[in-house]
mmCIF file of C-alpha atoms and ligand atoms in Angstrom:
data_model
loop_
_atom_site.group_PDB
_atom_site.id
_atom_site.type_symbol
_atom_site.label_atom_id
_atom_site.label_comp_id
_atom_site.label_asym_id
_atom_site.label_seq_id
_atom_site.Cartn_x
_atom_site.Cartn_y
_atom_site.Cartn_z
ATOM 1 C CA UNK A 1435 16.045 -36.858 -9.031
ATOM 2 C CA UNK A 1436 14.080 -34.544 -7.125
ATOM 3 C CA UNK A 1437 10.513 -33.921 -6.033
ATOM 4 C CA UNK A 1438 8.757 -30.575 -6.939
ATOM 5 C CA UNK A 1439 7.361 -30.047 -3.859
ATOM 6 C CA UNK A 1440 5.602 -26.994 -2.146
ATOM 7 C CA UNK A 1441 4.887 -26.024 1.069
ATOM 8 C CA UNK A 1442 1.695 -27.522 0.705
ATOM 9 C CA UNK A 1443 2.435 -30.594 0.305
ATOM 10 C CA UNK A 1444 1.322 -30.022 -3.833
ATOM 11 C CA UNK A 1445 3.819 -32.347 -6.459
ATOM 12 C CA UNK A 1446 4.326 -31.023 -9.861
ATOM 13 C CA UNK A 1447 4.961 -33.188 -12.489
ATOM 14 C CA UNK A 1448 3.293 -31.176 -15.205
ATOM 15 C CA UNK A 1449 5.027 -28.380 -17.012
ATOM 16 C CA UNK A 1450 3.473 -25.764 -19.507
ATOM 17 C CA UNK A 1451 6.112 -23.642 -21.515
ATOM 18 C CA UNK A 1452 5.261 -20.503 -23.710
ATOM 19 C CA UNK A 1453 6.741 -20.568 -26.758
ATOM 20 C CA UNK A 1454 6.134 -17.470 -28.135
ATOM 21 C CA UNK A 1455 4.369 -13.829 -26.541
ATOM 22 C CA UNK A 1456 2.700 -13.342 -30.130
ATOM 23 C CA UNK A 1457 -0.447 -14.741 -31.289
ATOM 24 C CA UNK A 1458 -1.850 -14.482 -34.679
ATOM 25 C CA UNK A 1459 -5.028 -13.604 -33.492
ATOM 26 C CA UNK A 1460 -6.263 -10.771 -31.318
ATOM 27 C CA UNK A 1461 -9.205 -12.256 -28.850
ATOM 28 C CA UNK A 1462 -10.573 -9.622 -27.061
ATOM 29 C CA UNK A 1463 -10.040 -11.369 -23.901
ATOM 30 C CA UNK A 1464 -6.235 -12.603 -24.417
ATOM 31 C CA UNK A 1465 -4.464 -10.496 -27.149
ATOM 32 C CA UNK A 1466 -6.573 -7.097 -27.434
ATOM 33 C CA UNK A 1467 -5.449 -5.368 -30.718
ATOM 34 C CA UNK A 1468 -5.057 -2.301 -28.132
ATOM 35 C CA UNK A 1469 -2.670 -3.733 -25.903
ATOM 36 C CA UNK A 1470 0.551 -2.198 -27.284
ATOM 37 C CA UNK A 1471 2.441 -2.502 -23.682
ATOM 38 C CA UNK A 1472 6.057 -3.294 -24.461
ATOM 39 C CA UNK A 1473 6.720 -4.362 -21.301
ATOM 40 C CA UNK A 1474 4.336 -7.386 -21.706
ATOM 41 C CA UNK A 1475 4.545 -8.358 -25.161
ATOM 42 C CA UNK A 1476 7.711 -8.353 -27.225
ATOM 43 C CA UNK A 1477 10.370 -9.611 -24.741
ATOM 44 C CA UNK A 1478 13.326 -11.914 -25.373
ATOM 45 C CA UNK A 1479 11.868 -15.820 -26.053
ATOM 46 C CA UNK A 1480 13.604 -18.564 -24.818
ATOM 47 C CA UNK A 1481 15.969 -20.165 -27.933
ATOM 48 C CA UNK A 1482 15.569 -23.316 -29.252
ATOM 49 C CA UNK A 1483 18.960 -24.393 -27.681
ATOM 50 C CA UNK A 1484 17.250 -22.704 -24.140
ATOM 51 C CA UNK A 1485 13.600 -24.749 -24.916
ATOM 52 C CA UNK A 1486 15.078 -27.777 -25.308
ATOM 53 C CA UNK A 1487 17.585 -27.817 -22.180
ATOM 54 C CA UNK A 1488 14.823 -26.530 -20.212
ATOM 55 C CA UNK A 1489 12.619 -29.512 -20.961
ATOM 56 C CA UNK A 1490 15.604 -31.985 -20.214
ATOM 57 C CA UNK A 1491 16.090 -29.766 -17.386
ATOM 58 C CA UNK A 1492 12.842 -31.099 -15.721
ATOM 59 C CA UNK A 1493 12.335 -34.331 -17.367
ATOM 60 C CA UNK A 1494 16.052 -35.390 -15.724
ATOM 61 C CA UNK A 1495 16.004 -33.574 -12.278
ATOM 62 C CA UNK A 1496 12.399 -33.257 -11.761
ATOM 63 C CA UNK A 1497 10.742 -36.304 -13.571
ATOM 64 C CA UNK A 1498 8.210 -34.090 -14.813
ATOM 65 C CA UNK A 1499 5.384 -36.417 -16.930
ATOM 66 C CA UNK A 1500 3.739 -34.123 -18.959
ATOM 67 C CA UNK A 1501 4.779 -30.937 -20.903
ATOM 68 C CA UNK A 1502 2.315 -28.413 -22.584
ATOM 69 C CA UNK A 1503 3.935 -26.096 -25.241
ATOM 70 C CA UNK A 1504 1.480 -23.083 -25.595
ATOM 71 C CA UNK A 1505 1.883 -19.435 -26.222
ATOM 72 C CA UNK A 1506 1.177 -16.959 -27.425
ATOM 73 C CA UNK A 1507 -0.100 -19.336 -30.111
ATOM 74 C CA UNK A 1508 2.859 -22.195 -30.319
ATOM 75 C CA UNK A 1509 2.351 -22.569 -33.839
ATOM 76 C CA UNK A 1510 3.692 -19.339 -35.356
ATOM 77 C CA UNK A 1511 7.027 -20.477 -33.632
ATOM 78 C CA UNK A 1512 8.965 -20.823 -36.726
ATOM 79 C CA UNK A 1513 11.170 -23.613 -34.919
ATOM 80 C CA UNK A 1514 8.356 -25.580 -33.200
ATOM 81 C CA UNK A 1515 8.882 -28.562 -35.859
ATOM 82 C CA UNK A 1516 12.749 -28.688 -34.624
ATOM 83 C CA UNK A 1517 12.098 -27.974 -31.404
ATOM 84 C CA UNK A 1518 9.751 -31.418 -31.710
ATOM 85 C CA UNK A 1519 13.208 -33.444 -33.676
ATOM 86 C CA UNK A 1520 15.141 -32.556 -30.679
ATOM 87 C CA UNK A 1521 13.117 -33.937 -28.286
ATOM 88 C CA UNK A 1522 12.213 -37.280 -29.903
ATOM 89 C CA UNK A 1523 15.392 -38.860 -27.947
ATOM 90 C CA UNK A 1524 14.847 -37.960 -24.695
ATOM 91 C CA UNK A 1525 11.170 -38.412 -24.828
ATOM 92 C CA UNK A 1526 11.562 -41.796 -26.049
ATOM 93 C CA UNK A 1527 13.992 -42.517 -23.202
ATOM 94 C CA UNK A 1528 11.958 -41.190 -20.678
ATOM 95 C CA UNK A 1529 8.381 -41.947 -21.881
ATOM 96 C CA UNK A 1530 6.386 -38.004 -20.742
ATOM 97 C CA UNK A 1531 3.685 -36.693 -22.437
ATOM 98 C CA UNK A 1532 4.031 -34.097 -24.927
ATOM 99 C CA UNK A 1533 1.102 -31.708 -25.824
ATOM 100 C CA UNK A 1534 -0.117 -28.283 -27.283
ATOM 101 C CA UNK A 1535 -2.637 -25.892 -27.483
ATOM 102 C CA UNK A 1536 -3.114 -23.967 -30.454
ATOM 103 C CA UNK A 1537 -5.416 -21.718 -32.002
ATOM 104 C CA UNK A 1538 -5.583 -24.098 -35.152
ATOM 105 C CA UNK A 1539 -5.370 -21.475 -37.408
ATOM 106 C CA UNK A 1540 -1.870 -22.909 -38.937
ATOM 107 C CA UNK A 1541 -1.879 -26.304 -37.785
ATOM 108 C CA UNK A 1542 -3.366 -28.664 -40.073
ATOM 109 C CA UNK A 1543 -0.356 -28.920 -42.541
ATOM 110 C CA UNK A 1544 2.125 -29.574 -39.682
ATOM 111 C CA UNK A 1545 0.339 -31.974 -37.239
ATOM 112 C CA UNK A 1546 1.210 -35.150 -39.200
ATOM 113 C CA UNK A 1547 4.908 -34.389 -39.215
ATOM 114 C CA UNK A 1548 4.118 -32.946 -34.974
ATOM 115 C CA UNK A 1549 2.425 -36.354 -34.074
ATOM 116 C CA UNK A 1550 5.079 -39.057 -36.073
ATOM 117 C CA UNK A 1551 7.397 -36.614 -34.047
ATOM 118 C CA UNK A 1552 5.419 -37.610 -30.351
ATOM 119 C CA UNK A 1553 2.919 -35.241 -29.649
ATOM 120 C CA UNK A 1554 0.460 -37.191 -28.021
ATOM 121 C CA UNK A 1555 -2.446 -34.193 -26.587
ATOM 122 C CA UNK A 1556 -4.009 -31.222 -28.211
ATOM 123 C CA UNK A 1557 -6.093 -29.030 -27.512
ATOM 124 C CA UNK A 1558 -7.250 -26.464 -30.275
ATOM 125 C CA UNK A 1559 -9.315 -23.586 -29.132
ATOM 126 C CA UNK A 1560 -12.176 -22.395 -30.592
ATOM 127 C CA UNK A 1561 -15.208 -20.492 -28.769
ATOM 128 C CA UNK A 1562 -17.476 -20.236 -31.504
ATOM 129 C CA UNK A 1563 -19.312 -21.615 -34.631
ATOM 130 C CA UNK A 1564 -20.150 -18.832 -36.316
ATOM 131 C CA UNK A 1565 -17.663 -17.066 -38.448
ATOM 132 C CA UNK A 1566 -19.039 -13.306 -37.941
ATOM 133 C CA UNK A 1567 -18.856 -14.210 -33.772
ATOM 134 C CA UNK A 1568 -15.274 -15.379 -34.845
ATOM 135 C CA UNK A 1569 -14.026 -12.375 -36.146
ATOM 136 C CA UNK A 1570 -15.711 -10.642 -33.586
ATOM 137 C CA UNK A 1571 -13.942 -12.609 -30.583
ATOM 138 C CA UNK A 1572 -10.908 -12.974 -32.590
ATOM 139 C CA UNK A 1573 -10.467 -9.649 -35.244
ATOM 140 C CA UNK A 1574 -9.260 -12.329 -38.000
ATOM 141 C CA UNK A 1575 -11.335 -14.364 -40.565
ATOM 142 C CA UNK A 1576 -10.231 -17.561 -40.042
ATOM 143 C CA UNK A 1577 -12.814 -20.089 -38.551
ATOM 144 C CA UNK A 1578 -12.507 -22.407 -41.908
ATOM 145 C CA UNK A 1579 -8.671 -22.712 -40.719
ATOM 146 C CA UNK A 1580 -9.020 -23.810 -37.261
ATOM 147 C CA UNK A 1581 -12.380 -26.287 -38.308
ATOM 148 C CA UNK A 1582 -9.660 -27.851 -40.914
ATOM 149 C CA UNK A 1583 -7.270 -28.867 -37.820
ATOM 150 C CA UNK A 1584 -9.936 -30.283 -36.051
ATOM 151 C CA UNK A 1585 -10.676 -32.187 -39.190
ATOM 152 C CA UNK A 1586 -7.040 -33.154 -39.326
ATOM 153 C CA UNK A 1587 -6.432 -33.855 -35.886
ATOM 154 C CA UNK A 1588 -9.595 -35.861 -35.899
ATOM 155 C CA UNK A 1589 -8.081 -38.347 -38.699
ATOM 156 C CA UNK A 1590 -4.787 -38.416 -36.712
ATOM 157 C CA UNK A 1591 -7.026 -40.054 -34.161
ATOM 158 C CA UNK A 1592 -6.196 -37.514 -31.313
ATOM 159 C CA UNK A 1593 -7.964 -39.437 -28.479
ATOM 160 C CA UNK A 1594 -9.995 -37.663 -26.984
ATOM 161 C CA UNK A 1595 -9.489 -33.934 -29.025
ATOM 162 C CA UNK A 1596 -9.779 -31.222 -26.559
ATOM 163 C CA UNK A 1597 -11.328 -28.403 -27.627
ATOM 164 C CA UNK A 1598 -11.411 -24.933 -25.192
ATOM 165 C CA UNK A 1599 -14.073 -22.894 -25.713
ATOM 166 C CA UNK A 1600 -14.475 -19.816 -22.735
ATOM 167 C CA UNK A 1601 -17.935 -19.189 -22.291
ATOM 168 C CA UNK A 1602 -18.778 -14.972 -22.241
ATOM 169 C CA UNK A 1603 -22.571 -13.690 -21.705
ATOM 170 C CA UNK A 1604 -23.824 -11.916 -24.485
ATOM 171 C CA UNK A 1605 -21.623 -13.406 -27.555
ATOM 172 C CA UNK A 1606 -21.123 -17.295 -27.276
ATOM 173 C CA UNK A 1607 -23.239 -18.080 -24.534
ATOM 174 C CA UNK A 1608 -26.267 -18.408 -26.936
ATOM 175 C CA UNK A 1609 -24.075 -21.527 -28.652
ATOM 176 C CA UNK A 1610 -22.957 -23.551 -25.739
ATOM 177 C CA UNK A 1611 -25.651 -26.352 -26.717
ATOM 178 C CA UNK A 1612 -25.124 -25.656 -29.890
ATOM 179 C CA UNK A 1613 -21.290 -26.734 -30.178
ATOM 180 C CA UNK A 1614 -22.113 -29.572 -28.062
ATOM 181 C CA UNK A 1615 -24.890 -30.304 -30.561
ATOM 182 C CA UNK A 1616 -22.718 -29.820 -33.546
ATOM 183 C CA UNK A 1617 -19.550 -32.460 -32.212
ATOM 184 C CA UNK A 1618 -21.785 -34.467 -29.938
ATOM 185 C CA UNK A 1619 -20.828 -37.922 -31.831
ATOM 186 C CA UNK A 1620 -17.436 -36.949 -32.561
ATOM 187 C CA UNK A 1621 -14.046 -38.566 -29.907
ATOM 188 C CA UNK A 1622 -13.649 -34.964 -28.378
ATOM 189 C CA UNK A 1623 -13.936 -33.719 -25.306
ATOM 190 C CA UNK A 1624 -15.257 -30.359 -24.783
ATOM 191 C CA UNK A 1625 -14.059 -27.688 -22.902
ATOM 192 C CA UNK A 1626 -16.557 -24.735 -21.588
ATOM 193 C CA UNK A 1627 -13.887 -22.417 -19.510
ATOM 194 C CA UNK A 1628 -14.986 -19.498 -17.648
ATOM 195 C CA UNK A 1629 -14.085 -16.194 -18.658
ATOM 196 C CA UNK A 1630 -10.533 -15.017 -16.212
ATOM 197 C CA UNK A 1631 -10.036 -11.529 -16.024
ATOM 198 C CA UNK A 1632 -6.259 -10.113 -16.361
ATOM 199 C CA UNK A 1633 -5.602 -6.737 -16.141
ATOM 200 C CA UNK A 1634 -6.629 -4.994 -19.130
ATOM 201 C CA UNK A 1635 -8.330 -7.616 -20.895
ATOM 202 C CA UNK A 1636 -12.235 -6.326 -21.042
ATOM 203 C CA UNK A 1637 -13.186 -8.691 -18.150
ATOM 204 C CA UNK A 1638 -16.555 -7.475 -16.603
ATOM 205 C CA UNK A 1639 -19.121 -8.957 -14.588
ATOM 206 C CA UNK A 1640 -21.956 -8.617 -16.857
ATOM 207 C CA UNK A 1641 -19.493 -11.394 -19.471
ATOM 208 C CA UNK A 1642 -19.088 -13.626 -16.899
ATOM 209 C CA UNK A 1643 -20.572 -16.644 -16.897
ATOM 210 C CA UNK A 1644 -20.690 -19.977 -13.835
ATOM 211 C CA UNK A 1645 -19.335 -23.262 -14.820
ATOM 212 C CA UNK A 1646 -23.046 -23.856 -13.472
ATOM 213 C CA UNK A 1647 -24.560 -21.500 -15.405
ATOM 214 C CA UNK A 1648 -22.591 -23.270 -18.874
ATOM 215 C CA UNK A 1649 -23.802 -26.736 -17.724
ATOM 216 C CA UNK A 1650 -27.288 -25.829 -16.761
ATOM 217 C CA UNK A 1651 -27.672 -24.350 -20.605
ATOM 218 C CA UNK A 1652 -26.078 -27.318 -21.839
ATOM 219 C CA UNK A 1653 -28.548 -29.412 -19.657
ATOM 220 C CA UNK A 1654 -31.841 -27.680 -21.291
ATOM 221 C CA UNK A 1655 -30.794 -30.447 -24.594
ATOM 222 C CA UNK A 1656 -28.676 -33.233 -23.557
ATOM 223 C CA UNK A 1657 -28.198 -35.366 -20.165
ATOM 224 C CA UNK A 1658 -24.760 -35.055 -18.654
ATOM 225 C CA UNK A 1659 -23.452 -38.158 -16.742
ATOM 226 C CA UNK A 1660 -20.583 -37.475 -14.365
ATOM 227 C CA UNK A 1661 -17.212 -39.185 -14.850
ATOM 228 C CA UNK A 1662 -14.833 -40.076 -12.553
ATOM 229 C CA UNK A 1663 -12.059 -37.517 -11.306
ATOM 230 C CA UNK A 1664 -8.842 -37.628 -13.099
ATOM 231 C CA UNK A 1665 -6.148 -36.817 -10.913
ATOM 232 C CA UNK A 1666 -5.444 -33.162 -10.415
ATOM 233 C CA UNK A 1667 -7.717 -32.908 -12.950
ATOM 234 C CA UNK A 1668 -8.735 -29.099 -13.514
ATOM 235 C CA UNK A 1669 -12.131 -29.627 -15.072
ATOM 236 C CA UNK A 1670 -15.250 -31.432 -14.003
ATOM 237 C CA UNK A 1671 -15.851 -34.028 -16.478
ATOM 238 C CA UNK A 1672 -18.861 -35.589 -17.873
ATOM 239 C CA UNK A 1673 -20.592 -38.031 -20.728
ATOM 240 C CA UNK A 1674 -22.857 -36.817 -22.690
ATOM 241 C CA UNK A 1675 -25.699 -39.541 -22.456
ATOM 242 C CA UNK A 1676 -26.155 -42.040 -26.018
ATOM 243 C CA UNK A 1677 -23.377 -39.457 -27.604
ATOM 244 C CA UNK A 1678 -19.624 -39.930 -27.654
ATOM 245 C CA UNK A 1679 -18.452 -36.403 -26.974
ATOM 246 C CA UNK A 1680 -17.361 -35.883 -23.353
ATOM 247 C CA UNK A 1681 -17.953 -32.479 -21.834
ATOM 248 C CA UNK A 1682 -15.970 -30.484 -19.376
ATOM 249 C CA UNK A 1683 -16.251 -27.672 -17.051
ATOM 250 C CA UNK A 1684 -13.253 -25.385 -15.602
ATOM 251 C CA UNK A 1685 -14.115 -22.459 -12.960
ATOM 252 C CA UNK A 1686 -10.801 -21.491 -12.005
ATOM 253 C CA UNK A 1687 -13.280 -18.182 -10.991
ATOM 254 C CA UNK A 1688 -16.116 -19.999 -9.375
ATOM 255 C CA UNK A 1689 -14.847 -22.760 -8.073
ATOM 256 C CA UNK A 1690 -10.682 -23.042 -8.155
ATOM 257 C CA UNK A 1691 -9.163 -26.216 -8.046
ATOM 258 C CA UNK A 1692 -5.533 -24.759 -6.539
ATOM 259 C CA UNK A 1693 -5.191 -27.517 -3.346
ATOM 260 C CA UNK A 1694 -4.800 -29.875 -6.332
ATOM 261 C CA UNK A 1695 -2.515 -27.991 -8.357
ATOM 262 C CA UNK A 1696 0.496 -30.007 -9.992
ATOM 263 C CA UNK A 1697 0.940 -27.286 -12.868
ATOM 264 C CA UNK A 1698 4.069 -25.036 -13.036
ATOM 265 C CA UNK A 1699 4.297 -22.608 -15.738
ATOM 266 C CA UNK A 1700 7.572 -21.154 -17.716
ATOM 267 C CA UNK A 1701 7.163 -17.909 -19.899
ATOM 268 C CA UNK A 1702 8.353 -17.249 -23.283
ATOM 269 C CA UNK A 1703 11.318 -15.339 -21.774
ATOM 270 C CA UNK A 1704 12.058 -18.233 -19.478
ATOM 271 C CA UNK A 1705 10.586 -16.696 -15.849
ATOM 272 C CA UNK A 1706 9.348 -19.333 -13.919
ATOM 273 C CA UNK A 1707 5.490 -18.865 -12.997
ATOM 274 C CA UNK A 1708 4.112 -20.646 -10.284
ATOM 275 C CA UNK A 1709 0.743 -19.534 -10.717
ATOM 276 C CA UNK A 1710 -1.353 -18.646 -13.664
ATOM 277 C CA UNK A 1711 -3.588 -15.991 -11.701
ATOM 278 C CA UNK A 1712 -1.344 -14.422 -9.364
ATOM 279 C CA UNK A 1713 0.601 -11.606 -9.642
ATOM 280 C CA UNK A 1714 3.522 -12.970 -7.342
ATOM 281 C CA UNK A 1715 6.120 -13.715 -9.626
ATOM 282 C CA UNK A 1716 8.836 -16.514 -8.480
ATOM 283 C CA UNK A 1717 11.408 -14.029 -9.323
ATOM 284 C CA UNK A 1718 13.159 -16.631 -10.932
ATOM 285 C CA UNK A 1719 14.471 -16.442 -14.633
ATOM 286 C CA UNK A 1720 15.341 -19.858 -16.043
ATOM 287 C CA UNK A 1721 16.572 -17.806 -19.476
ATOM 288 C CA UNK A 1722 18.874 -15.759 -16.931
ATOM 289 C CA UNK A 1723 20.612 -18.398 -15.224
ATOM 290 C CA UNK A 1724 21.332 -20.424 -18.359
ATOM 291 C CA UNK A 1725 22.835 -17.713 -19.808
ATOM 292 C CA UNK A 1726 24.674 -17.001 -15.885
ATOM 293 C CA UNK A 1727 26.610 -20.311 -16.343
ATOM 294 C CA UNK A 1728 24.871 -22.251 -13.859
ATOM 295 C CA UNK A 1729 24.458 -25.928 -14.389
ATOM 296 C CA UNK A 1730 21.328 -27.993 -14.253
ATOM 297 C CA UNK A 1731 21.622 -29.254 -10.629
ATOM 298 C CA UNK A 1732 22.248 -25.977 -9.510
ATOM 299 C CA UNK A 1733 19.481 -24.241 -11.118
ATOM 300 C CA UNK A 1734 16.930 -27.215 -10.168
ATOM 301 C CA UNK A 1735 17.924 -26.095 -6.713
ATOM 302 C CA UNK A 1736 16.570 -22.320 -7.265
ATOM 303 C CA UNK A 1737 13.809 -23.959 -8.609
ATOM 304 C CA UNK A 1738 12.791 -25.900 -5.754
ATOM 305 C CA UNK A 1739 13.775 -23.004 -3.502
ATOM 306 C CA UNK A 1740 11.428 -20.881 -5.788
ATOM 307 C CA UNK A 1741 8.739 -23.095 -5.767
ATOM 308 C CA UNK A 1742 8.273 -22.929 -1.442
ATOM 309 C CA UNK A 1743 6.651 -18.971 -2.307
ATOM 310 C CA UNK A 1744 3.874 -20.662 -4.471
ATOM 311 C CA UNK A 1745 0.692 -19.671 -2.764
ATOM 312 C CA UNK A 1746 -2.017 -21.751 -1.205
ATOM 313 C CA UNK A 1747 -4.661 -20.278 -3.329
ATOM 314 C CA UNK A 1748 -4.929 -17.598 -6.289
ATOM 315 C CA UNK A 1749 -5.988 -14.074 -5.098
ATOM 316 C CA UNK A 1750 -10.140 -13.519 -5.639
ATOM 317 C CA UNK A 1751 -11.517 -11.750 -8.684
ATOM 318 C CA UNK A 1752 -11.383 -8.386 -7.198
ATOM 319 C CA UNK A 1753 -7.674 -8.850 -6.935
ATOM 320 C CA UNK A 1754 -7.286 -10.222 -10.218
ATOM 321 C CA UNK A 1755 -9.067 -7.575 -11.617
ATOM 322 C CA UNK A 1756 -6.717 -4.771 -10.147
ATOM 323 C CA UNK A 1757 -4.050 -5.991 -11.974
ATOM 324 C CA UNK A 1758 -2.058 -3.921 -14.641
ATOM 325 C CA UNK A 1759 -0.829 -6.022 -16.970
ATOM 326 C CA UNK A 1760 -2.221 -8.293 -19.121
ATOM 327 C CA UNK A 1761 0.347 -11.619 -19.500
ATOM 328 C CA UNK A 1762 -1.413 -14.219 -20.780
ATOM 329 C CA UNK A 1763 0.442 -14.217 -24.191
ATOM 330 C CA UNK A 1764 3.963 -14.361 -21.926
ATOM 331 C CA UNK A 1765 2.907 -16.615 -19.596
ATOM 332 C CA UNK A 1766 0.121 -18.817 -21.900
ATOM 333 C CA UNK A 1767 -2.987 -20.079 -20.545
HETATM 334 N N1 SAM B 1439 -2.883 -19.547 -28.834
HETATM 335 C C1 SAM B 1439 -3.202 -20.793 -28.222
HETATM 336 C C2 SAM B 1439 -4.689 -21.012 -28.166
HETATM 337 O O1 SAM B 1439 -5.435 -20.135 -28.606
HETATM 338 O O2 SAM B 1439 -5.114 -22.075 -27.726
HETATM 339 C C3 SAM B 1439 -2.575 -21.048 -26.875
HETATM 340 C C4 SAM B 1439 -2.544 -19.933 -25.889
HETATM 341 S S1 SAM B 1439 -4.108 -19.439 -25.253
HETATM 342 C C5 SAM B 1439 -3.586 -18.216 -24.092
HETATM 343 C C6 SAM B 1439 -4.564 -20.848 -24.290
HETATM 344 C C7 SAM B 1439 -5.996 -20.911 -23.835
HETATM 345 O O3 SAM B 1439 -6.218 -19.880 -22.901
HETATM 346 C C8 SAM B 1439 -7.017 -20.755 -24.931
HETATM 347 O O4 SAM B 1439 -7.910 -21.836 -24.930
HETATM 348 C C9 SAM B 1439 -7.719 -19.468 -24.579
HETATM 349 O O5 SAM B 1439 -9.073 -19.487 -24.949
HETATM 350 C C10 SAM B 1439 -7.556 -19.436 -23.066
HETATM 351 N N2 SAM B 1439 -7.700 -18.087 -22.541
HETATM 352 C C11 SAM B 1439 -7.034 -16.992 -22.911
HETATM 353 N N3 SAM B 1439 -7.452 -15.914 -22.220
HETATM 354 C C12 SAM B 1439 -8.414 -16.356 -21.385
HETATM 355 C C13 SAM B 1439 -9.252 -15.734 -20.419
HETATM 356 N N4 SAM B 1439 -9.175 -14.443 -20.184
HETATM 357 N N5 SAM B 1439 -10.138 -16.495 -19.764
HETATM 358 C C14 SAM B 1439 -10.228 -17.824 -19.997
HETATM 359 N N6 SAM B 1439 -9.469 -18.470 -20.893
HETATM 360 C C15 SAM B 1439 -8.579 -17.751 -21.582
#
């Protein structure tokens, strides 16, 4: 067993794979209708036979504790259920968290048959209340969809429910208080993320909104009570006084949180990303050196070797903003 290590001194033990680079909807800020760039979108995803030796691949070499399966939006996956069966074994061996982050908008009839099967986390993403600001953020009508798999993952006792919401001046900021108002006494923990530009993806300025700026709005209604740190915990976490909801800032913009970074990152065509905001790539291609012949112990050592270029910190917005491409549905958030 070996330690994922940087130069830093950072250990990662959590893994987030894309499953797919398609989404079934088309958020202005992550999927843009417009973005027809075959470069990013459309490439060769992992197998099943690749996702599922990839997973061992860390959980046995790297005792990696927690795997995120995102996307893309995981869910359109048509294998995702028997990528879940072939996992059961090995998860049960070896006791690491499974979880996902969806849009919702297919979930609910699967997450029954996804939770008997061991996920254990979601998080289901939804920025808005209102179904016109929906279809606005997202070009699809489908709000009802993703507020039945909260329902449903709400019955299934998903403790706490995560639910991402990224906060953008001028059309959701006006409801920040209001989705805290509307799931205040509900076991979920919500998630106000600010707004990361990539490339082409309509970032500006004038959208962006503070972590400080989300709390302070949320602050005009309710008291927030600090909780204590999780460890390499991304988001600043707090109780929302005599309600059960938690609350939960993330500024990867304003404030980033890389010296506590455990998180490594696999795209849906199997390149290994050791950063979600950079564009230095680890020049590694998991996909590729299956398919080379390699075994695991040999390509756990380019992985390690890979790892040592992971940077100390993500490059500032101006940077970010200068980028081409937009990879968020290869790479998943
Ligand atoms: N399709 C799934 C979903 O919607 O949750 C998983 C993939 S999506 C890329 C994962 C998360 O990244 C979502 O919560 C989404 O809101 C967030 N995200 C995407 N683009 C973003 C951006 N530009 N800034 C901040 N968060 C973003």
């Amino acid at each position: 067993m070996q330690i994922l290590e940087d130069r830093f001194h950072r250990k990662h033990d959590y893994l987030r794979v894309s499953l797919i680079d398609r989404c079934n909807l088309n958020c202005f800020y992550c999927n843009p209708k417009e973005n027809k760039s075959e470069s990013v979108r459309y490439q060769q995803n992992l197998t099943l036979y690749e996702l599922v030796r990839l997973v061992k691949l860390f959980v046995l070499e790297f005792n990696i504790r927690k795997i995120r399966f995102t996307g893309g939006e995981p869910m359109i996956r048509k294998d995702i259920i028997p990528l879940f069966e072939r996992l059961y074994d090995l998860k049960q061996s070896h006791g690491f968290q499974l979880a996902l982050t969806s849009n919702g908008t297919t979930l609910a009839p699967h997450l029954e048959r996804l939770q008997q099967l061991g996920l254990d986390r979601l998080n289901i993403s939804l920025d808005t209340l209102d179904r016109e600001v929906f279809e606005q953020i997202t070009g699809h009508d489908k709000i009802y969809e993703v507020l039945q798999a909260i329902g449903t993952a709400e019955k299934l006792a998903y403790h706490p429910l995560k639910i991402n919401a990224v906060g953008m001046r001028g059309i959701n900021d006006h409801e920040l208080v209001e989705i805290v108002d509307q799931f205040k006494d509900r076991d979920f923990n919500l998630r106000f993320i600010e707004f990361m530009p990539f490339g082409n993806n309509a970032w500006k300025n004038e959208k962006f909104i503070s972590c400080r700026d989300m709390k302070s709005a949320i602050e005009s209604r309710f008291r927030l009570d600090p909780l204590r740190p999780e460890a390499n915990s991304v988001a600043k976490d707090f109780r929302v006084r005599d309600h059960q909801c938690t609350v939960s800032f993330i500024s990867p913009i304003s404030n980033h949180f890389c010296s506590s970074c455990n998180r490594l990152r696999v795209g849906s065509s199997g390149k290994l990303k050791l950063c979600l905001l950079s564009a230095d790539d680890s020049g590694l291609n998991i996909r590729d050196l299956f398919r080379s012949g390699l075994d695991d112990k040999e390509i756990a050592g380019r992985i390690i070797a890979a790892l040592q270029f992971k940077q100390e910190v993500h490059p500032p917005v101006k940077q970010l903003l200068t980028f081409s491409e937009n990879q968020m549905m290869a790479i998943g958030g």
